[in-house]
Amino acid sequence: MFKLHSLVTAFALMGAMSAANAWETLPTQAPEPANNPSTPEKIALGQMLYHDPRLSSTGTVSCASCHNTMLGGEDNRPNSMGVNGQTGGRSSPTVWNSAFNKVQFWDGRAASLEDQAAGPVTNAIEMGMKSWDDVVARLKDIEGYQVAFKHAFPGENPISKDHATKAIAAYERTLITPNSPYDKFVGGDKSALSAEQIRGMDKVAELGCIGCHSGAAFNGAGMFQKFPMTPDGYLEAKYHFSKDKGVAEVSKKSEDEHFWKVPTLRNVAITAPYLHNGSVQTLDEAVQIMAKVQLGKELAKNDVADIVAFLSALTGEFPKQKMPTLPETTGKTVN
Amino acid sequence: MFKLHSLVTAFALMGAMSAANAWETLPTQAPEPANNPSTPEKIALGQMLYHDPRLSSTGTVSCASCHNTMLGGEDNRPNSMGVNGQTGGRSSPTVWNSAFNKVQFWDGRAASLEDQAAGPVTNAIEMGMKSWDDVVARLKDIEGYQVAFKHAFPGENPISKDHATKAIAAYERTLITPNSPYDKFVGGDKSALSAEQIRGMDKVAELGCIGCHSGAAFNGAGMFQKFPMTPDGYLEAKYHFSKDKGVAEVSKKSEDEHFWKVPTLRNVAITAPYLHNGSVQTLDEAVQIMAKVQLGKELAKNDVADIVAFLSALTGEFPKQKMPTLPETTGKTVN
């Protein structure tokens, strides 16, 4: 993994970026891996699977339960709730614009949307299926899925884990929110941001926020970052940021402790609560905390207000979606 | 309550019906109460509220969780699952065409969709909110709902329990599935049903099924019916039908024991499992059980097949819906 081990590196990177083109608009098309080009049939199937609670052991939890496409792409809870009321220790990242993440999950343990989609389904506290074989068996029992998989994946053995996760990923690549006030401003419409938002935009650059939150999706170039850089006793006692060791929970290496994927700032104003454990409820507070523990700065009240105003300008346009019709299970229950 | 206390009454009613017009097509418009005429603004708000998990204590259960509008209007589970993985003893009735029910809930304890909508939200094992005051307070915190309620209910105090349940009911009145093969057949297209389905249609009339399952929605004229009429030791041991006392659980009167609302047969082929406790997984078996304990008949295999074929012709056309965009909660979590 490529990691930023110091603030100095972060600032150097930021310097390099702003020299080139620090302010990028969000592409309206997501990159697709060579082995999973999107098709309308895959996207339609993926939308069905994404919203289908029968992909969970109890038949009550779908991908959309924690990454709600009717909301900001998450669940407005500190920690997500999976089957049988179980909760984990992390906050759902938004699915909107996740196609622009270089890695997936807070600890970046999945390299692609396809890899990510496979995880929660068989996680005991998330969707709780015993195995993907069980998922595939359940899908094969549903006549409408036999048809939909065949359309999306003509050829041998249409219903498989590989195809299900590819379809879900293809659907997720359509979940893009372009045309935020920020994008309009960068695209040339200088009236799209208020004076306060423009001040916030300058401060975000000056302070160094975009050293990590760089690029069109404000989610960095794929490197991991330590959080908190400088732990603060008071904040630690209140928010327990360091309880979760981040990347190290997966790698089991001490040098990876408290390293995290850089999350997108796109739509951040509507995806409270904040940080990996969802412990911070307001954007004002999240901004102050990040400035303090990451950049060593105490922000004045008006700085916070300007930055929050700018961050609110990152809320994009959410595409109108048709509600999928899920094919019925006949003669069987999920439970 | 108007109840049928004997098979004889049922048959008499059926006789009267078929003399008039036993076979009715499903109206494409639901009746509306005088105090809640539908408007596009109410329907739009109702669709949002119906799909919003923030109407539950944990922020994870919406009306759509158990009455899934992407599926057959229910959850494909024997018993529904509410907040924190809790389950009750009854199976979710479908929301599709519920506007044509004379009473709501399996025990008919709500006289209208408006009344029904108020119940699950504050039921401890369903949506788990402590009170409607808490629900209203939560909605008032969400700016987008302030706007949507004002559009739907201009005037004083737009956000209230009364308005929320009215909006949900107005939305539910749009959930109608017309144009089933049966409707086409009754409407004059004699090729809409197969020979097997027509035989099943005749048998449903002959046997007396439509004595209770009468009218356009095959859900009766609003009377309650005893189930099982003639308890069967073997079936009781297997399915525990009589454990739940139905209407008597609410009225506490012994004469109401084991009386139930007559559920619609519309879309019955796609709303497994069956009966009040969701104990029966296949329609074949449900048909045999109903014939035996309600009508005292042992059906031959081909009779069952014909009737199931007919019942499958009651699956209608599901209107395409737009997915609602739910307004965000800012600076707060639901939990």
XYZ file of C-alpha atoms in Angstrom:
670
model
C 0.000 0.000 0.000
C 1.096 3.521 -0.771
C 0.779 5.518 2.400
C 1.464 9.023 3.482
C 3.567 8.821 6.600
C 3.891 12.458 7.344
C 2.248 15.788 7.070
C 5.202 16.980 5.050
C 4.523 14.427 2.341
C 0.902 15.460 2.331
C 1.783 19.083 1.830
C 4.324 18.276 -0.859
C 1.715 16.316 -2.746
C -0.783 19.111 -2.404
C 1.755 21.582 -3.736
C 2.363 19.410 -6.766
C -1.356 19.072 -7.368
C -2.328 22.683 -7.208
C 0.485 23.481 -9.615
C -1.216 21.199 -12.109
C -4.994 21.342 -11.763
C -6.183 21.206 -8.208
C -9.867 21.745 -8.946
C -11.455 19.052 -11.033
C -15.108 18.490 -11.876
C -16.692 15.101 -11.292
C -16.731 12.920 -14.412
C -20.240 11.836 -15.405
C -18.942 8.407 -16.370
C -17.067 6.082 -14.030
C -14.057 4.046 -15.136
C -14.875 0.384 -15.823
C -12.514 -2.559 -15.381
C -11.604 -4.404 -18.586
C -13.230 -7.601 -17.344
C -16.567 -5.960 -16.515
C -17.721 -3.512 -19.164
C -21.147 -2.113 -18.270
C -24.242 -3.053 -20.240
C -27.863 -1.995 -19.667
C -28.715 -5.625 -18.792
C -25.968 -5.858 -16.155
C -26.974 -2.511 -14.672
C -30.653 -3.526 -14.498
C -29.759 -6.836 -12.833
C -27.343 -5.094 -10.501
C -30.012 -2.629 -9.402
C -32.317 -5.542 -8.569
C -29.676 -7.428 -6.595
C -28.576 -4.268 -4.802
C -32.105 -3.690 -3.511
C -32.987 -7.323 -2.808
C -33.166 -8.218 0.902
C -33.196 -11.903 -0.037
C -29.425 -11.625 -0.354
C -29.370 -11.723 3.464
C -29.973 -14.667 5.770
C -33.115 -13.162 7.276
C -34.422 -11.681 4.045
C -34.443 -8.242 5.639
C -31.130 -6.589 4.730
C -30.120 -5.511 1.233
C -27.089 -3.529 0.090
C -29.465 -0.558 0.086
C -30.285 -1.033 3.776
C -26.939 0.439 4.818
C -26.083 2.226 1.565
C -29.493 3.745 0.900
C -29.857 5.030 -2.663
C -32.973 6.983 -1.664
C -30.859 8.897 0.859
C -27.254 10.081 0.714
C -26.088 6.544 -0.024
C -25.726 5.546 3.600
C -27.965 4.998 6.629
C -27.666 8.044 8.901
C -26.539 5.785 11.741
C -23.212 5.896 13.597
C -22.731 2.167 12.952
C -24.674 0.162 10.456
C -27.151 -2.501 11.513
C -27.116 -5.888 9.839
C -29.209 -9.034 10.295
C -30.887 -9.703 13.631
C -30.155 -6.201 14.865
C -26.400 -6.691 15.000
C -24.089 -3.708 14.671
C -20.449 -3.317 13.753
C -18.021 -0.584 14.722
C -17.912 1.424 11.515
C -20.146 3.890 9.707
C -21.455 3.063 6.212
C -19.525 4.924 3.538
C -21.781 6.407 0.858
C -22.328 4.372 -2.291
C -22.733 7.560 -4.360
C -19.559 8.145 -6.374
C -17.935 5.085 -4.810
C -16.987 4.181 -8.380
C -14.315 6.888 -8.033
C -12.724 5.343 -4.942
C -9.359 3.768 -5.630
C -10.031 1.188 -2.925
C -13.208 0.198 -1.069
C -14.162 -0.197 2.616
C -12.796 2.139 5.289
C -9.696 -0.022 5.501
C -9.383 -0.330 1.731
C -9.393 -4.111 1.856
C -11.206 -4.409 -1.479
C -9.492 -3.257 -4.637
C -12.677 -2.901 -6.684
C -16.432 -2.482 -6.427
C -16.726 -6.104 -7.545
C -14.570 -7.288 -4.617
C -16.421 -5.030 -2.223
C -19.849 -6.327 -3.243
C -18.876 -9.869 -2.266
C -17.998 -8.966 1.308
C -21.062 -7.862 3.300
C -23.284 -10.633 1.909
C -21.424 -13.316 3.847
C -20.353 -11.165 6.782
C -22.024 -12.640 9.875
C -23.129 -9.296 11.294
C -24.023 -7.637 8.000
C -26.084 -9.792 5.630
C -25.310 -13.077 7.337
C -25.415 -15.556 4.455
C -23.382 -18.677 5.261
C -21.730 -18.771 1.858
C -22.019 -17.449 -1.661
C -23.031 -20.979 -2.661
C -26.146 -20.428 -0.543
C -26.748 -17.061 -2.193
C -26.378 -18.577 -5.653
C -28.733 -21.428 -4.718
C -31.331 -18.943 -3.503
C -31.047 -16.855 -6.684
C -31.304 -19.973 -8.865
C -34.630 -20.773 -7.183
C -36.097 -17.487 -8.432
C -37.314 -17.783 -11.993
C -37.078 -14.077 -12.735
C -33.405 -14.069 -11.787
C -32.730 -16.995 -14.110
C -33.972 -14.769 -16.932
C -32.247 -11.572 -15.770
C -28.847 -13.262 -15.285
C -29.116 -14.899 -18.702
C -29.763 -11.525 -20.314
C -26.859 -9.916 -18.487
C -24.437 -12.829 -18.840
C -25.194 -14.926 -21.905
C -23.256 -18.154 -21.934
C -22.648 -21.001 -19.535
C -23.645 -20.833 -15.890
C -25.210 -17.378 -15.777
C -25.958 -17.299 -12.027
C -22.716 -17.136 -10.045
C -21.003 -15.085 -7.373
C -18.754 -13.587 -10.033
C -21.696 -12.456 -12.150
C -23.757 -11.206 -9.205
C -20.924 -9.019 -7.927
C -20.122 -7.783 -11.441
C -23.754 -6.760 -11.957
C -23.871 -4.953 -8.606
C -20.625 -3.127 -9.431
C -21.940 -2.138 -12.878
C -25.034 -0.661 -11.209
C -22.942 1.171 -8.617
C -20.939 2.783 -11.435
C -24.142 4.595 -12.433
C -24.495 6.173 -8.997
C -22.779 9.462 -9.764
C -23.866 12.908 -8.575
C -22.515 15.527 -10.971
C -23.294 19.235 -11.319
C -22.791 20.321 -7.743
C -22.430 24.088 -7.245
C -18.687 23.402 -6.948
C -18.635 21.645 -10.338
C -20.559 24.476 -11.942
C -18.137 26.986 -10.452
C -15.054 25.114 -11.629
C -16.737 24.646 -15.004
C -16.915 28.417 -15.411
C -20.124 29.597 -13.713
C -18.610 31.981 -11.220
C -22.026 32.725 -9.677
C -22.480 29.113 -8.597
C -20.679 29.631 -5.286
C -21.353 32.277 -2.654
C -18.595 34.533 -1.353
C -18.523 32.437 1.819
C -18.157 29.226 -0.207
C -15.328 30.706 -2.265
C -13.530 31.730 0.931
C -14.035 28.167 2.181
C -12.621 26.775 -1.045
C -9.489 28.877 -0.644
C -9.104 27.827 2.983
C -9.474 24.143 2.121
C -6.525 24.577 -0.246
C -4.451 26.772 2.082
C -4.925 24.605 5.142
C -3.923 21.478 3.269
C -7.203 19.517 3.410
C -6.876 18.696 -0.263
C -3.444 17.226 0.325
C -5.321 14.054 1.139
C -8.815 14.864 -0.148
C -7.531 15.463 -3.654
C -8.930 14.870 -7.095
C -12.388 15.118 -8.622
C -14.004 13.108 -5.826
C -11.882 14.657 -3.054
C -10.822 11.167 -2.045
C -7.144 11.142 -2.845
C -4.970 9.263 -5.228
C -5.355 5.903 -3.533
C -2.952 6.337 -0.695
C -3.908 5.583 2.885
C -3.643 8.159 5.568
C -3.111 7.973 9.293
C -5.957 9.200 11.458
C -5.563 10.718 13.953
C -2.113 11.979 12.950
C -1.757 13.636 16.352
C -4.112 11.971 18.814
C -5.745 14.379 21.227
C -6.555 13.182 24.725
C -9.820 15.040 25.039
C -11.120 13.987 21.615
C -9.957 10.418 22.160
C -11.856 10.162 25.433
C -14.952 11.527 23.737
C -14.861 9.770 20.359
C -12.586 6.730 20.723
C -11.045 7.270 17.295
C -8.066 5.023 18.009
C -10.018 2.020 19.232
C -10.300 0.740 15.669
C -6.872 0.100 14.151
C -7.980 0.533 10.532
C -5.764 -1.101 7.924
C -3.911 -3.004 10.657
C -7.105 -4.876 11.559
C -6.725 -6.571 8.177
C -2.948 -6.617 7.626
C -2.065 -7.343 11.267
C 1.032 -5.155 10.792
C 1.821 -2.579 13.445
C 2.970 -0.023 10.864
C -0.551 -0.043 9.411
C -2.196 0.917 12.681
C -4.734 3.729 12.336
C -4.289 4.048 8.601
C -7.482 4.603 6.618
C -8.762 5.114 3.123
C -9.328 8.805 2.389
C -13.122 9.105 2.101
C -14.763 11.272 -0.549
C -16.002 14.710 0.442
C -18.654 14.619 -2.288
C -22.125 15.010 -0.673
C -20.475 15.177 2.738
C -23.059 17.675 3.975
C -25.786 15.039 3.660
C -23.910 11.994 4.907
C -23.714 12.598 8.649
C -22.471 11.148 10.912
C -18.745 11.437 10.264
C -15.449 9.564 10.515
C -14.839 5.821 10.436
C -16.826 5.151 13.591
C -19.611 7.644 12.879
C -18.961 9.282 16.199
C -19.206 12.899 15.076
C -22.651 14.197 14.191
C -22.075 17.619 12.687
C -19.923 18.759 9.829
C -18.780 21.789 11.854
C -17.295 19.519 14.449
C -15.823 17.114 11.897
C -14.024 20.019 10.203
C -12.613 21.291 13.509
C -11.448 17.827 14.501
C -9.781 17.120 11.175
C -7.978 20.486 11.267
C -6.768 19.812 14.779
C -5.631 16.201 14.679
C -4.546 16.043 11.028
C -3.155 19.502 10.379
C -2.391 20.755 13.869
C -4.598 23.821 13.440
C -7.205 25.376 15.714
C -9.728 26.942 13.364
C -11.521 30.180 14.089
C -15.311 30.058 14.036
C -15.587 31.929 10.745
C -13.051 29.590 9.122
C -15.171 26.607 10.095
C -18.294 28.308 8.743
C -16.591 29.097 5.431
C -15.272 25.569 5.029
C -18.631 23.988 5.879
C -20.273 26.327 3.364
C -17.807 25.151 0.735
C -18.321 21.493 1.613
C -22.073 21.977 1.205
C -21.336 23.063 -2.361
C -20.122 19.509 -3.023
C -23.678 18.136 -2.900
C -24.443 17.068 -6.448
C -27.475 16.194 -8.497
C -28.874 12.762 -7.714
C -30.097 10.946 -10.817
C -33.762 9.976 -10.778
C -34.035 6.217 -10.667
C -36.820 3.804 -11.485
C -37.712 1.528 -8.637
C -36.701 -2.007 -9.601
C -39.286 -4.784 -9.646
C -37.823 -7.805 -7.897
C -38.772 -11.240 -9.158
C -40.788 -13.289 -6.699
C -39.799 -16.383 -4.789
C -42.569 -18.923 -5.162
C -43.321 -21.801 -2.847
C -40.476 -20.965 -0.473
C -39.663 -18.502 2.223
C -36.290 -16.962 2.920
C -36.414 -18.030 6.511
C -68.422 -6.750 13.484
C -70.368 -8.501 10.775
C -69.270 -12.098 10.803
C -70.134 -15.281 8.966
C -70.837 -17.892 11.565
C -71.557 -20.813 9.320
C -70.752 -22.387 6.037
C -74.418 -22.152 5.170
C -74.320 -18.373 5.406
C -71.238 -18.357 3.244
C -72.907 -20.401 0.564
C -76.057 -18.325 0.700
C -73.984 -15.200 0.195
C -72.132 -16.773 -2.680
C -75.394 -17.775 -4.293
C -76.669 -14.236 -4.048
C -73.458 -12.920 -5.507
C -73.198 -15.144 -8.522
C -76.796 -14.341 -9.342
C -75.755 -10.708 -9.599
C -72.234 -10.360 -10.913
C -69.782 -12.727 -9.334
C -66.812 -11.846 -11.495
C -65.636 -8.292 -11.202
C -62.550 -6.646 -12.615
C -60.262 -4.669 -10.344
C -60.975 -0.936 -10.404
C -57.980 1.149 -11.441
C -58.879 3.795 -8.889
C -59.295 3.162 -5.176
C -62.048 4.721 -3.103
C -60.903 7.714 -1.032
C -62.336 8.811 2.307
C -64.013 12.211 2.307
C -61.492 13.601 4.783
C -58.453 12.557 2.731
C -58.835 13.208 -0.983
C -55.659 12.270 -2.831
C -53.414 14.910 -4.350
C -50.111 14.485 -6.195
C -48.342 16.281 -3.316
C -49.791 13.931 -0.688
C -48.953 10.889 -2.772
C -45.357 12.064 -3.294
C -44.925 12.740 0.430
C -46.573 9.431 1.281
C -44.186 7.539 -0.966
C -41.249 9.179 0.795
C -42.564 8.415 4.280
C -43.473 4.852 3.276
C -39.878 4.170 2.221
C -38.156 6.092 4.993
C -36.437 3.909 7.617
C -36.075 6.938 9.862
C -39.680 6.314 10.889
C -38.271 3.487 13.058
C -36.329 3.723 16.305
C -33.175 2.206 14.798
C -33.473 3.947 11.438
C -33.487 0.575 9.708
C -37.143 -0.389 9.223
C -39.572 1.392 6.909
C -43.120 0.430 5.925
C -41.512 -1.013 2.789
C -39.284 -3.337 4.843
C -42.205 -5.666 5.550
C -44.525 -4.496 2.765
C -41.966 -4.324 -0.017
C -43.204 -2.394 -3.029
C -40.358 -3.813 -5.126
C -41.682 -7.316 -4.408
C -45.236 -8.615 -4.041
C -45.937 -6.053 -1.344
C -44.701 -8.205 1.520
C -41.430 -9.736 2.712
C -41.395 -13.406 1.769
C -40.957 -14.317 5.429
C -43.310 -16.403 7.612
C -43.294 -13.642 10.229
C -42.089 -10.156 9.657
C -38.965 -8.802 11.309
C -38.989 -5.413 12.957
C -36.356 -3.386 14.783
C -33.461 -5.163 16.495
C -34.287 -8.452 14.796
C -37.568 -8.927 16.625
C -40.342 -10.981 15.065
C -44.056 -11.206 15.647
C -46.408 -14.105 15.022
C -48.071 -12.967 11.819
C -47.181 -12.763 8.151
C -47.152 -9.379 6.386
C -50.238 -8.883 4.258
C -49.474 -7.402 0.854
C -49.784 -3.651 0.470
C -50.772 -4.024 -3.182
C -54.530 -3.447 -3.532
C -54.846 -2.987 0.232
C -56.886 0.092 -0.668
C -59.680 -2.362 -1.501
C -59.682 -4.000 1.938
C -62.706 -3.101 4.007
C -60.605 -3.396 7.162
C -56.838 -3.571 7.712
C -54.490 -5.925 9.638
C -55.175 -9.675 9.840
C -57.511 -9.040 12.745
C -59.158 -6.068 11.048
C -58.392 -3.780 13.946
C -57.952 -0.734 11.702
C -60.907 0.601 9.771
C -58.858 2.512 7.204
C -55.424 2.737 5.616
C -54.922 5.925 7.628
C -55.556 4.060 10.905
C -53.390 1.169 9.802
C -50.417 3.386 8.950
C -50.293 4.706 12.505
C -49.918 1.278 14.111
C -46.591 -0.353 13.187
C -44.586 2.857 13.679
C -45.052 2.755 17.455
C -45.319 -1.015 17.830
C -42.369 -2.106 19.980
C -41.444 -5.087 17.820
C -42.169 -3.489 14.439
C -40.812 0.039 14.017
C -40.256 0.675 17.709
C -40.787 4.435 17.966
C -41.763 5.432 21.505
C -44.535 7.754 20.363
C -45.831 9.622 17.365
C -44.635 12.782 19.098
C -41.117 11.407 18.663
C -41.792 10.634 15.009
C -43.153 14.127 14.409
C -40.155 15.667 16.180
C -37.790 13.656 13.996
C -39.615 14.685 10.824
C -39.634 18.337 11.881
C -35.835 18.176 12.130
C -35.568 17.316 8.443
C -35.741 20.409 6.279
C -36.906 18.572 3.183
C -39.894 17.190 5.077
C -40.842 20.671 6.259
C -41.173 21.603 2.600
C -42.903 18.402 1.480
C -45.495 18.479 4.281
C -46.229 22.129 3.564
C -46.876 21.330 -0.090
C -49.125 18.410 0.776
C -50.918 20.081 3.695
C -50.993 23.852 3.327
C -52.166 25.554 6.470
C -51.312 25.421 10.130
C -49.063 22.771 11.621
C -48.220 20.801 8.471
C -46.156 18.058 10.167
C -48.392 15.875 12.338
C -49.320 12.237 12.880
C -52.639 12.874 11.149
C -50.961 14.301 8.049
C -48.217 11.666 7.921
C -50.712 8.795 8.025
C -52.979 10.521 5.508
C -50.066 10.938 3.102
C -49.034 7.291 3.502
C -52.630 6.153 2.895
C -52.914 8.373 -0.202
C -49.753 6.758 -1.575
C -51.008 3.260 -0.777
C -54.180 3.997 -2.752
C -51.981 4.188 -5.855
C -50.666 0.656 -5.317
C -53.125 -1.143 -7.555
C -52.330 -4.014 -9.914
C -54.929 -4.107 -12.671
C -55.023 -6.053 -15.950
C -54.362 -9.536 -14.649
C -55.179 -12.348 -17.083
C -58.347 -12.823 -15.017
C -59.343 -9.171 -15.501
C -58.704 -9.399 -19.225
C -60.819 -12.556 -19.395
C -63.690 -11.032 -17.459
C -63.345 -7.905 -19.568
C -64.033 -9.964 -22.689
C -60.703 -11.383 -23.862
C -61.574 -15.057 -23.756
C -58.024 -16.053 -24.756
C -56.560 -14.484 -21.601
C -57.043 -17.649 -19.533
C -55.933 -21.184 -20.359
C -58.389 -24.087 -20.310
C -56.883 -25.161 -16.990
C -57.368 -21.672 -15.533
C -60.992 -21.566 -16.703
C -61.604 -24.957 -15.063
C -60.030 -23.550 -11.892
C -62.264 -20.492 -12.065
C -65.356 -22.692 -12.249
C -64.135 -24.822 -9.349
C -63.448 -21.780 -7.183
C -67.086 -20.799 -7.683
C -68.500 -24.330 -7.281
C -66.524 -25.167 -4.167
C -67.552 -21.963 -2.467
C -64.172 -20.243 -2.158
C -65.693 -17.013 -3.386
C -68.304 -17.161 -0.675
C -65.719 -15.427 1.446
C -63.177 -14.339 -1.172
C -65.783 -12.325 -3.037
C -65.701 -9.102 -4.998
C -63.177 -7.477 -7.295
C -60.295 -8.006 -4.894
C -61.452 -11.467 -3.750
C -61.399 -10.199 -0.185
C -65.021 -10.263 0.795
C -67.537 -7.675 1.734
C -65.920 -6.737 5.026
C -67.145 -9.577 7.177
C -64.796 -11.611 9.316
C -64.515 -15.342 8.914
C -63.564 -18.129 11.259
C -60.392 -20.029 10.425
C -60.103 -22.927 10.796
C -63.831 -23.602 10.578
C -63.194 -27.266 11.330
C -59.836 -27.650 13.030
C -57.874 -30.695 11.901
C -55.620 -32.427 14.390
C -52.864 -33.236 11.929
C -52.786 -29.760 10.389
C -52.988 -28.129 13.810
C -49.977 -30.077 15.050
C -48.045 -29.111 11.949
C -49.081 -25.481 11.476
C -50.451 -24.258 14.807
C -53.235 -22.285 13.116
C -55.259 -21.945 16.327
C -52.473 -20.618 18.502
C -53.316 -17.067 17.458
C -56.877 -16.133 18.385
C -57.303 -13.477 15.696
C -59.985 -10.886 16.355
C -60.297 -12.083 19.962
C -56.717 -10.998 20.663
C -58.020 -7.447 20.257
C -61.640 -7.687 21.412
C -60.956 -10.147 24.250
C -64.345 -11.719 23.528
C -64.552 -15.496 23.309
C -67.021 -15.346 20.410
C -64.361 -13.603 18.307
C -61.819 -16.387 18.740
C -60.171 -17.450 15.495
C -62.032 -14.917 13.391
C -59.967 -13.183 10.717
C -60.187 -10.653 7.947
C -60.646 -12.332 4.561
C -57.361 -11.614 2.757
C -57.277 -10.687 -0.927
C -56.410 -13.384 -3.453
C -54.998 -10.790 -5.850
C -51.322 -11.612 -6.577
C -51.593 -14.591 -4.239
C -49.234 -16.636 -6.428
C -46.386 -14.243 -5.624
C -47.066 -13.595 -1.961
C -45.948 -16.841 -0.318
C -45.961 -17.848 2.469
C -49.643 -18.201 3.305
C -52.205 -17.794 6.092
C -52.083 -15.515 9.084
C -48.981 -17.092 10.549
C -47.173 -17.630 7.238
C -46.817 -21.292 8.050
C -47.695 -22.674 4.618
C -45.118 -22.204 1.890
C -46.844 -23.336 -1.293
C -50.093 -22.296 -2.892
C -50.917 -25.950 -3.636
C -50.882 -26.731 0.028
C -52.731 -23.558 1.005
C -55.537 -24.450 -1.421
C -55.827 -27.999 -0.044
C -55.852 -26.762 3.530
C -58.501 -24.116 2.884
C -60.724 -26.639 1.082
C -60.380 -29.078 3.942
C -60.783 -26.926 7.033
C -63.103 -24.281 5.593
C -65.240 -26.224 3.152
C -64.875 -29.795 4.379
C -63.586 -31.006 1.011
C -60.649 -33.196 0.106
C -59.519 -31.967 -3.283
C -58.214 -34.267 -6.019
C -54.777 -33.447 -7.371
C -56.113 -32.097 -10.659
C -58.595 -29.865 -8.846
C -55.752 -28.330 -6.864
C -53.729 -27.812 -10.051
C -56.670 -26.123 -11.796
C -57.372 -23.834 -8.860
C -53.703 -22.860 -8.473
C -53.574 -22.151 -12.216
C -56.592 -19.864 -11.817
C -55.128 -18.125 -8.789
C -51.960 -17.450 -10.789
C -54.155 -15.572 -13.254
C -54.858 -13.056 -10.481
C -51.323 -11.643 -10.720
C -51.774 -8.157 -12.133
C -49.618 -5.491 -13.705
C -47.442 -3.654 -11.229
C -47.152 0.050 -11.988
C -43.619 1.299 -12.605
C -42.634 3.643 -9.826
C -39.974 6.296 -9.490
C -37.681 5.756 -6.573
C -38.298 8.534 -4.061
C -35.467 10.793 -2.965
C -35.573 11.111 0.799
C -34.564 14.415 2.347
C -31.433 14.240 4.446
C -31.035 14.562 8.183
C -28.196 16.944 8.873
C -26.129 17.160 11.990
C -27.958 14.332 13.720
C -28.141 10.585 13.642
C -31.218 8.467 14.123
C -29.580 6.452 16.823
